[in-house]
PDB file of C-alpha atoms in Angstrom:
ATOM      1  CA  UNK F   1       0.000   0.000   0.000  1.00 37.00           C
ATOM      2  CA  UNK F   2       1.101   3.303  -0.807  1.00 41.00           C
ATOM      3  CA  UNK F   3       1.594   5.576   2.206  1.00 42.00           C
ATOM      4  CA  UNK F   4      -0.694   8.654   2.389  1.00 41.00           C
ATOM      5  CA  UNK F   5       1.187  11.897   1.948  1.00 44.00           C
ATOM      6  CA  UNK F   6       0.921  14.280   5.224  1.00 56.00           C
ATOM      7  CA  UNK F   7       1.486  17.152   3.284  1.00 65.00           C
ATOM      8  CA  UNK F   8      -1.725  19.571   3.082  1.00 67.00           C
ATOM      9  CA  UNK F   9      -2.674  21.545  -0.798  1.00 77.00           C
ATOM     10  CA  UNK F  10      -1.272  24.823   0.110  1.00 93.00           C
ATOM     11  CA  UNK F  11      -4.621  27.500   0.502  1.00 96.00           C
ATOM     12  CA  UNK F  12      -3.642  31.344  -0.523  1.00 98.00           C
ATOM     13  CA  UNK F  13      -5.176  33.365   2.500  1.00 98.00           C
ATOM     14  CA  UNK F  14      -5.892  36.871   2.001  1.00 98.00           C
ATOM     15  CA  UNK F  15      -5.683  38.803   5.858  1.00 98.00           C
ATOM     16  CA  UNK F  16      -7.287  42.169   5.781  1.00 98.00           C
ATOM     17  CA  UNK F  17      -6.964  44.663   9.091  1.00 98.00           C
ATOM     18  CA  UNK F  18      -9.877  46.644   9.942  1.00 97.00           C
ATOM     19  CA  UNK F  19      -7.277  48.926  11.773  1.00 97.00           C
ATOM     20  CA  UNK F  20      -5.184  51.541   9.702  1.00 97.00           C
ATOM     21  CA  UNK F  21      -3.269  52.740  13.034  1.00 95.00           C
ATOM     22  CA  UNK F  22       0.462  52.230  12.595  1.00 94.00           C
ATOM     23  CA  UNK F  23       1.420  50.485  15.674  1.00 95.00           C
ATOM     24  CA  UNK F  24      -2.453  48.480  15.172  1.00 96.00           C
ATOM     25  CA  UNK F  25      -2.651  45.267  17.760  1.00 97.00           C
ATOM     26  CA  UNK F  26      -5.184  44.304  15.291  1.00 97.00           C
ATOM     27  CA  UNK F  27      -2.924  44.043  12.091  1.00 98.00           C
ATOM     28  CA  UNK F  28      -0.102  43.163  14.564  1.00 98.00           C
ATOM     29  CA  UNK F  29      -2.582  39.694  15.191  1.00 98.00           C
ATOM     30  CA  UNK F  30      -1.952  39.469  11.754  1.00 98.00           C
ATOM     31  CA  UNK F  31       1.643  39.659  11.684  1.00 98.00           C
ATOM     32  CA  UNK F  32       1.342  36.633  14.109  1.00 98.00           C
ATOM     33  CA  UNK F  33      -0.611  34.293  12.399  1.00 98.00           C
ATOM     34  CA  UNK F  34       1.900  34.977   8.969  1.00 98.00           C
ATOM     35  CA  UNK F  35       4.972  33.738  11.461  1.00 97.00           C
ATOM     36  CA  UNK F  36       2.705  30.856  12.628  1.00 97.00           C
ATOM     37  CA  UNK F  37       2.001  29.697   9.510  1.00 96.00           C
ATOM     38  CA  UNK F  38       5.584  29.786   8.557  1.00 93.00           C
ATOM     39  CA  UNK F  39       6.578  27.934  11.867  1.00 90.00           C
ATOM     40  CA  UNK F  40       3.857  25.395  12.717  1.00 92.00           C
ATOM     41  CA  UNK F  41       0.895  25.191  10.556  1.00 92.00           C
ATOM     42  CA  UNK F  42       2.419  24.023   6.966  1.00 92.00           C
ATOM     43  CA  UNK F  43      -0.043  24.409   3.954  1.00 95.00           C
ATOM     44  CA  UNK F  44      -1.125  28.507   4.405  1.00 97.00           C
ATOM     45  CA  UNK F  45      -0.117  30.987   2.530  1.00 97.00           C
ATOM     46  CA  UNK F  46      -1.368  34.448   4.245  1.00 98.00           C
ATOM     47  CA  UNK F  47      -0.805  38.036   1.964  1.00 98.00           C
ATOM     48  CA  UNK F  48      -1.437  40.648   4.086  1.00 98.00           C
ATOM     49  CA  UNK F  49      -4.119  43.023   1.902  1.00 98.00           C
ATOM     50  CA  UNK F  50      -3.649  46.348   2.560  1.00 98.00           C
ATOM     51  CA  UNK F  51      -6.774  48.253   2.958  1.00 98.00           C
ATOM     52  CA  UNK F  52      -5.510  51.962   3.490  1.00 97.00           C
ATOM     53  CA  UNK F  53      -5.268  52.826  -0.499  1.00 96.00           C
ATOM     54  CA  UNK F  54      -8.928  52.458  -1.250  1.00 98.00           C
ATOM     55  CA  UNK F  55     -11.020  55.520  -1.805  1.00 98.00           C
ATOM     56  CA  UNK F  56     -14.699  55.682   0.011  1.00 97.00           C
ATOM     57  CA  UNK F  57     -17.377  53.735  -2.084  1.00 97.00           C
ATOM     58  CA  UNK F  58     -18.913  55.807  -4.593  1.00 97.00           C
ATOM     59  CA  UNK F  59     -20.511  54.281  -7.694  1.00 95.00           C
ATOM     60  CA  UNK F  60     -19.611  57.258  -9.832  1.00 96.00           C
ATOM     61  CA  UNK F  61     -16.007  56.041 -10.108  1.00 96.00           C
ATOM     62  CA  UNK F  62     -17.540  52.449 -11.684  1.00 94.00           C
ATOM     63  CA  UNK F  63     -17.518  53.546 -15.239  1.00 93.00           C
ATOM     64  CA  UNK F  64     -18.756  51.170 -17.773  1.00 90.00           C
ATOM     65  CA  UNK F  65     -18.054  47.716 -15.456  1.00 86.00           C
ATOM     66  CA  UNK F  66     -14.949  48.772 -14.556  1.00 93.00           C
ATOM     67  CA  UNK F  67     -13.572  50.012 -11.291  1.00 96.00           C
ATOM     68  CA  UNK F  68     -10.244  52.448 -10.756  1.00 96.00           C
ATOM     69  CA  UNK F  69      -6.956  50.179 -10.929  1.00 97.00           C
ATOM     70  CA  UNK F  70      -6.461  50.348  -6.840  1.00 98.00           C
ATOM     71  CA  UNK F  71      -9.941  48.882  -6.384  1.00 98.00           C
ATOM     72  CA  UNK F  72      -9.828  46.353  -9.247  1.00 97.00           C
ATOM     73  CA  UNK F  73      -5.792  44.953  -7.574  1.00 98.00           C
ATOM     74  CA  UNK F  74      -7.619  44.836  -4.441  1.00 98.00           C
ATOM     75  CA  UNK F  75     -10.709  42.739  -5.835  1.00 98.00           C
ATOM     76  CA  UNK F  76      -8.420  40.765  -7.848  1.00 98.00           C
ATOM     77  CA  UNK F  77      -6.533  39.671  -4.453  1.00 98.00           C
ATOM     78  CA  UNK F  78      -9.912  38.704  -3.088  1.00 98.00           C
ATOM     79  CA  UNK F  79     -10.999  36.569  -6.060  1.00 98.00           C
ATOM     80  CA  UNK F  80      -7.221  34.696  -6.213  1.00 98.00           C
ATOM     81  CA  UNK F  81      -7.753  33.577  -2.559  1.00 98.00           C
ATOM     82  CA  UNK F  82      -9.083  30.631  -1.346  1.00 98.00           C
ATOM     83  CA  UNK F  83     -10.012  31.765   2.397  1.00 98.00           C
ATOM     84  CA  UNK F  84     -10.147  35.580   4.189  1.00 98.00           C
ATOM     85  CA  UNK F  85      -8.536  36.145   7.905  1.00 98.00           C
ATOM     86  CA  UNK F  86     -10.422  39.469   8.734  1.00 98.00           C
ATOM     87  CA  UNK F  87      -8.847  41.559  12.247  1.00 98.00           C
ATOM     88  CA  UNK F  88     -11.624  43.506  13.107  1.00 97.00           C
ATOM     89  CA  UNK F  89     -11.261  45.613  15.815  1.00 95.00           C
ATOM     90  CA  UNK F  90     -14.413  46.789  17.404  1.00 94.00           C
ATOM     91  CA  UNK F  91     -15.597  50.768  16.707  1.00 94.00           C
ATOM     92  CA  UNK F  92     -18.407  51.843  18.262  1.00 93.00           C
ATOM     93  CA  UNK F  93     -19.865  48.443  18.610  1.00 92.00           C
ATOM     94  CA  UNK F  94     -19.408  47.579  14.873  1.00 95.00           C
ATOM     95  CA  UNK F  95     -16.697  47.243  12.234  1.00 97.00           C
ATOM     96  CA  UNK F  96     -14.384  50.097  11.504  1.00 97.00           C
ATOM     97  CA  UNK F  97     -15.571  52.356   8.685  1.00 97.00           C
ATOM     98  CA  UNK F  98     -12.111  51.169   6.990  1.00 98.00           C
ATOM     99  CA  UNK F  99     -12.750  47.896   6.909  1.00 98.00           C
ATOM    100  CA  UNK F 100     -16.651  48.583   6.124  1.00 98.00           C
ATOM    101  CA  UNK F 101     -15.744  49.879   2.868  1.00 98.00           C
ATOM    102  CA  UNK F 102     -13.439  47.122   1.672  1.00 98.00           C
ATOM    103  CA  UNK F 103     -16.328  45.000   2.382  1.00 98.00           C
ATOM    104  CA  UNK F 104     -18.327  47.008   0.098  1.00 98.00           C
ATOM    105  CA  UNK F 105     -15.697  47.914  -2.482  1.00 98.00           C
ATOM    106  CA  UNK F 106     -15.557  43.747  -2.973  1.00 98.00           C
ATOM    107  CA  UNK F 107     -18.707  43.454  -2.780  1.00 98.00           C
ATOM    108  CA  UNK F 108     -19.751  45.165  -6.087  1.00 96.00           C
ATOM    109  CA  UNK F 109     -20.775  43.003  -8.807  1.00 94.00           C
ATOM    110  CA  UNK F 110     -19.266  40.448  -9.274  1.00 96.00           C
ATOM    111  CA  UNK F 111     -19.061  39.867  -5.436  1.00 98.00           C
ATOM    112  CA  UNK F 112     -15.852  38.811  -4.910  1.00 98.00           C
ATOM    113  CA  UNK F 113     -16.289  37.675  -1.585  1.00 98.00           C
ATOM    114  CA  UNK F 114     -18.975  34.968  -2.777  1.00 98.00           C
ATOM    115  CA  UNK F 115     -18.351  31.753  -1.070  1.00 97.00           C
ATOM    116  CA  UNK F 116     -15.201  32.413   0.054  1.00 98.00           C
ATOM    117  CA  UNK F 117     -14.422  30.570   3.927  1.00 98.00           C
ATOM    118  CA  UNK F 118     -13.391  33.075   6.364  1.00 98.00           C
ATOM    119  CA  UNK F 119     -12.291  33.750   9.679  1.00 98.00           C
ATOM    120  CA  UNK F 120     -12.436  36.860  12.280  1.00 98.00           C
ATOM    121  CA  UNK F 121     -10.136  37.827  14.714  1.00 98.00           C
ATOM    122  CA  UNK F 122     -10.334  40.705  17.380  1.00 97.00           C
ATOM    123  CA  UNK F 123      -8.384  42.414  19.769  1.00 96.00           C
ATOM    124  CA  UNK F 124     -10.165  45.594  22.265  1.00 92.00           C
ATOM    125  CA  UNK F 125     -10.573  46.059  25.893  1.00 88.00           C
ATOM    126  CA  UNK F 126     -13.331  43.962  27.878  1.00 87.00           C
ATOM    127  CA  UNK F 127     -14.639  41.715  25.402  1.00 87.00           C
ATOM    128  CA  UNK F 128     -12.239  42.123  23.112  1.00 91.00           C
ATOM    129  CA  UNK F 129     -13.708  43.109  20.209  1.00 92.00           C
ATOM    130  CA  UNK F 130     -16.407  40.555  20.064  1.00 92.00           C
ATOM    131  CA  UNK F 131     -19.410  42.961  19.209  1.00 94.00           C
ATOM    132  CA  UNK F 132     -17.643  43.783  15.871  1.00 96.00           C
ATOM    133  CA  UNK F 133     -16.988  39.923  15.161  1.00 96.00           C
ATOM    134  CA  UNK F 134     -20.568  39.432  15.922  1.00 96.00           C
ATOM    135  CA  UNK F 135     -21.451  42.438  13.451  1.00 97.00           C
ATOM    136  CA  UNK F 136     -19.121  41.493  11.039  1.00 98.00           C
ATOM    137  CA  UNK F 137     -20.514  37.746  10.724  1.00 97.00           C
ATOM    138  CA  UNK F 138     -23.680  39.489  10.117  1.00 97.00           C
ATOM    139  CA  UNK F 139     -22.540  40.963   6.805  1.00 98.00           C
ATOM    140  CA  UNK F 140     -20.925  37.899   5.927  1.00 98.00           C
ATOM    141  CA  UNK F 141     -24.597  36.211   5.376  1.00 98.00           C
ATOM    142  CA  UNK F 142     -24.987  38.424   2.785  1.00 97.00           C
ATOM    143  CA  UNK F 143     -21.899  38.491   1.453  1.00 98.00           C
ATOM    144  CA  UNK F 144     -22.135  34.925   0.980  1.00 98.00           C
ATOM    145  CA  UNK F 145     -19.351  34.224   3.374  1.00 98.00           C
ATOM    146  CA  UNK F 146     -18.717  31.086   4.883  1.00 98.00           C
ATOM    147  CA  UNK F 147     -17.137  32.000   8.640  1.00 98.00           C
ATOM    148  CA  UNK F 148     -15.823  29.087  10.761  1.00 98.00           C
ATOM    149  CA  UNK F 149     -17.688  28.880  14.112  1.00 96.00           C
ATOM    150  CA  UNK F 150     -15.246  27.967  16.688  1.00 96.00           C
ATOM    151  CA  UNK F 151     -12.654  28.394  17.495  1.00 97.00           C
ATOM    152  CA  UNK F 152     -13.675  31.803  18.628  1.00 97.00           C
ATOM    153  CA  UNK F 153     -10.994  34.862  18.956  1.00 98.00           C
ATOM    154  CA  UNK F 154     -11.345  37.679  20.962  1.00 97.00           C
ATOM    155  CA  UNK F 155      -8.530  39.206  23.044  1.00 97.00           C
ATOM    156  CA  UNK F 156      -8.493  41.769  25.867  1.00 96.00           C
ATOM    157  CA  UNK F 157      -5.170  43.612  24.777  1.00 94.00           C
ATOM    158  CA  UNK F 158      -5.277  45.528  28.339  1.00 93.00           C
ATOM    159  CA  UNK F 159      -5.320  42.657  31.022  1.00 90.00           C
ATOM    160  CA  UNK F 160      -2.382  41.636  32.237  1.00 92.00           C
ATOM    161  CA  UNK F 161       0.279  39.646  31.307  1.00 93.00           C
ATOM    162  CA  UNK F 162       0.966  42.317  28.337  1.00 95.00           C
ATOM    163  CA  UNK F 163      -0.370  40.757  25.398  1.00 96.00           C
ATOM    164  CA  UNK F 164       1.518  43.371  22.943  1.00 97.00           C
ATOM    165  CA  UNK F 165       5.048  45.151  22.349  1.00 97.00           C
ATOM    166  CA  UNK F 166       5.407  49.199  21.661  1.00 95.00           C
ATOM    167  CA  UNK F 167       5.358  48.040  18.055  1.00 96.00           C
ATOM    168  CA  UNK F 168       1.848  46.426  18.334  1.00 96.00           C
ATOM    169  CA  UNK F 169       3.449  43.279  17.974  1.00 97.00           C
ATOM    170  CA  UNK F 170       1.701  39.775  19.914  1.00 97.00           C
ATOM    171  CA  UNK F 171       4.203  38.693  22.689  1.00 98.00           C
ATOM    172  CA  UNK F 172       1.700  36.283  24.783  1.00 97.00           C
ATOM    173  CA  UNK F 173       2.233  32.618  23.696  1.00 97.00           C
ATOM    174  CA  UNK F 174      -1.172  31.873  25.132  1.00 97.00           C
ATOM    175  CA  UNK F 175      -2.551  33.795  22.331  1.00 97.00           C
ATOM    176  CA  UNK F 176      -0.076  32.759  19.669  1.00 98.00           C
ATOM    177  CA  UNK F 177      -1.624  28.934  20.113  1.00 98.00           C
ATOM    178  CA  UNK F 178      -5.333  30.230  20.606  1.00 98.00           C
ATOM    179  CA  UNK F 179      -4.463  32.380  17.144  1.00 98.00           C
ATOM    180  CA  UNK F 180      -2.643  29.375  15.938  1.00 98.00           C
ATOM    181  CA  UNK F 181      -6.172  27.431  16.551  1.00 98.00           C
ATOM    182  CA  UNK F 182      -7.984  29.404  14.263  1.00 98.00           C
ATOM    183  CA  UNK F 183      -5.821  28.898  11.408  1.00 98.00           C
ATOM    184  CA  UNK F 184      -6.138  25.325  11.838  1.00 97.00           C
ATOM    185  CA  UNK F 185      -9.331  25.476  11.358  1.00 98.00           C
ATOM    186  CA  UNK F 186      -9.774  28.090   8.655  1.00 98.00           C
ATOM    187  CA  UNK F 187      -7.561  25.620   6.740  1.00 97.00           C
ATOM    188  CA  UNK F 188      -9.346  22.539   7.240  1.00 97.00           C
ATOM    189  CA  UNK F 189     -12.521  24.133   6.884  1.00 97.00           C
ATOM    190  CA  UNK F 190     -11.114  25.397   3.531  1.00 98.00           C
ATOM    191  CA  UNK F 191      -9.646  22.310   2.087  1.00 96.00           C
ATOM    192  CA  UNK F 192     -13.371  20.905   2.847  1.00 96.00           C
ATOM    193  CA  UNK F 193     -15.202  23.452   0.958  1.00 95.00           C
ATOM    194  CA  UNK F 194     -13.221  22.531  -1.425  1.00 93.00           C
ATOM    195  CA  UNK F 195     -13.394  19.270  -1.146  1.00 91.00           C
ATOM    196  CA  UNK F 196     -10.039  18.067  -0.624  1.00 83.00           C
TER     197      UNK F 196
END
């Protein structure tokens, strides 16, 4: 019998931060799960998406199907990808108006984001950002988004032990193997939507 091979299909994972601050713990979460999944969890490829460039919705700059070439790279990166890691930090209750947009932007027809597994990530004080997760899962539905359930992340970024450096960098290894939980199973979640 031939042994089964333990190697994974590789899945191209576009990570968007709802946070444009520079120093952002939510883009710094990020930053984590791109060294985890070049340390422990073989098989993801994660391109940090860059969501600062894109001008506020407004259908006048759609001009006969097309949309302005920053908008159509960014919707490009979203249609090459076979999963989303969203860090959505919590404004207000909600998503950030930031991250909002890029929603929309991607959403325009063809909706990019159609079917596409994803997974949400937060960082706040008290609950740590869940109310946006919560809000952000909402827009998923129609979207057509397909967010994993558990595990869930939310982090308190201002109870002790210091979860982040100056930098916005995650320094607690607690929350390195939660994060690294999540990308385990965004993956497998992934490879069975595809079914792989």
């Amino acid at each position: 019998m031939e042994a089964v091979s333990a190697i994974k299909p590789l899945i191209r994972v576009a990570a968007l931060s709802g946070s444009l601050r520079k120093y952002s713990f939510s883009t710094g979460l990020l930053r984590a799960a791109i060294d985890l999944t070049r340390e422990t969890v073989p098989g993801i490829e994660i391109e940090y998406i860059d969501i600062s460039l894109l001008p506020l919705l407004n259908t006048d700059l759609e001009i006969d199907g097309t949309y302005p070439p920053v908008i159509e790279s960014f919707r490009q990166k979203i249609l090459e990808a076979d999963s989303i890691l969203f860090a959505c930090p919590e404004y207000n209750y909600s998503v950030s108006a930031p991250l909002k947009n890029a929603l929309d932007w991607a959403s325009r027809a063809p909706n990019v984001w159609a079917n596409k597994p994803a997974a949400v990530i937060s960082t706040g004080g008290d609950c740590g950002g869940g109310r946006s997760q919560y809000h952000l899962r909402q827009i998923g539905v129609f979207l057509d988004l397909h967010f994993i359930n558990k595990p869930e992340f939310t982090l308190n970024a201002f109870q002790p032990p210091q979860k982040f450096d100056e930098e916005g960098n995650l320094v607690d290894e607690a929350a390195k193997e939660r994060l690294k939980q999540v990308l385990v199973s965004l993956q497998a979640f992934t490879l069975r939507l595809q079914g792989k």
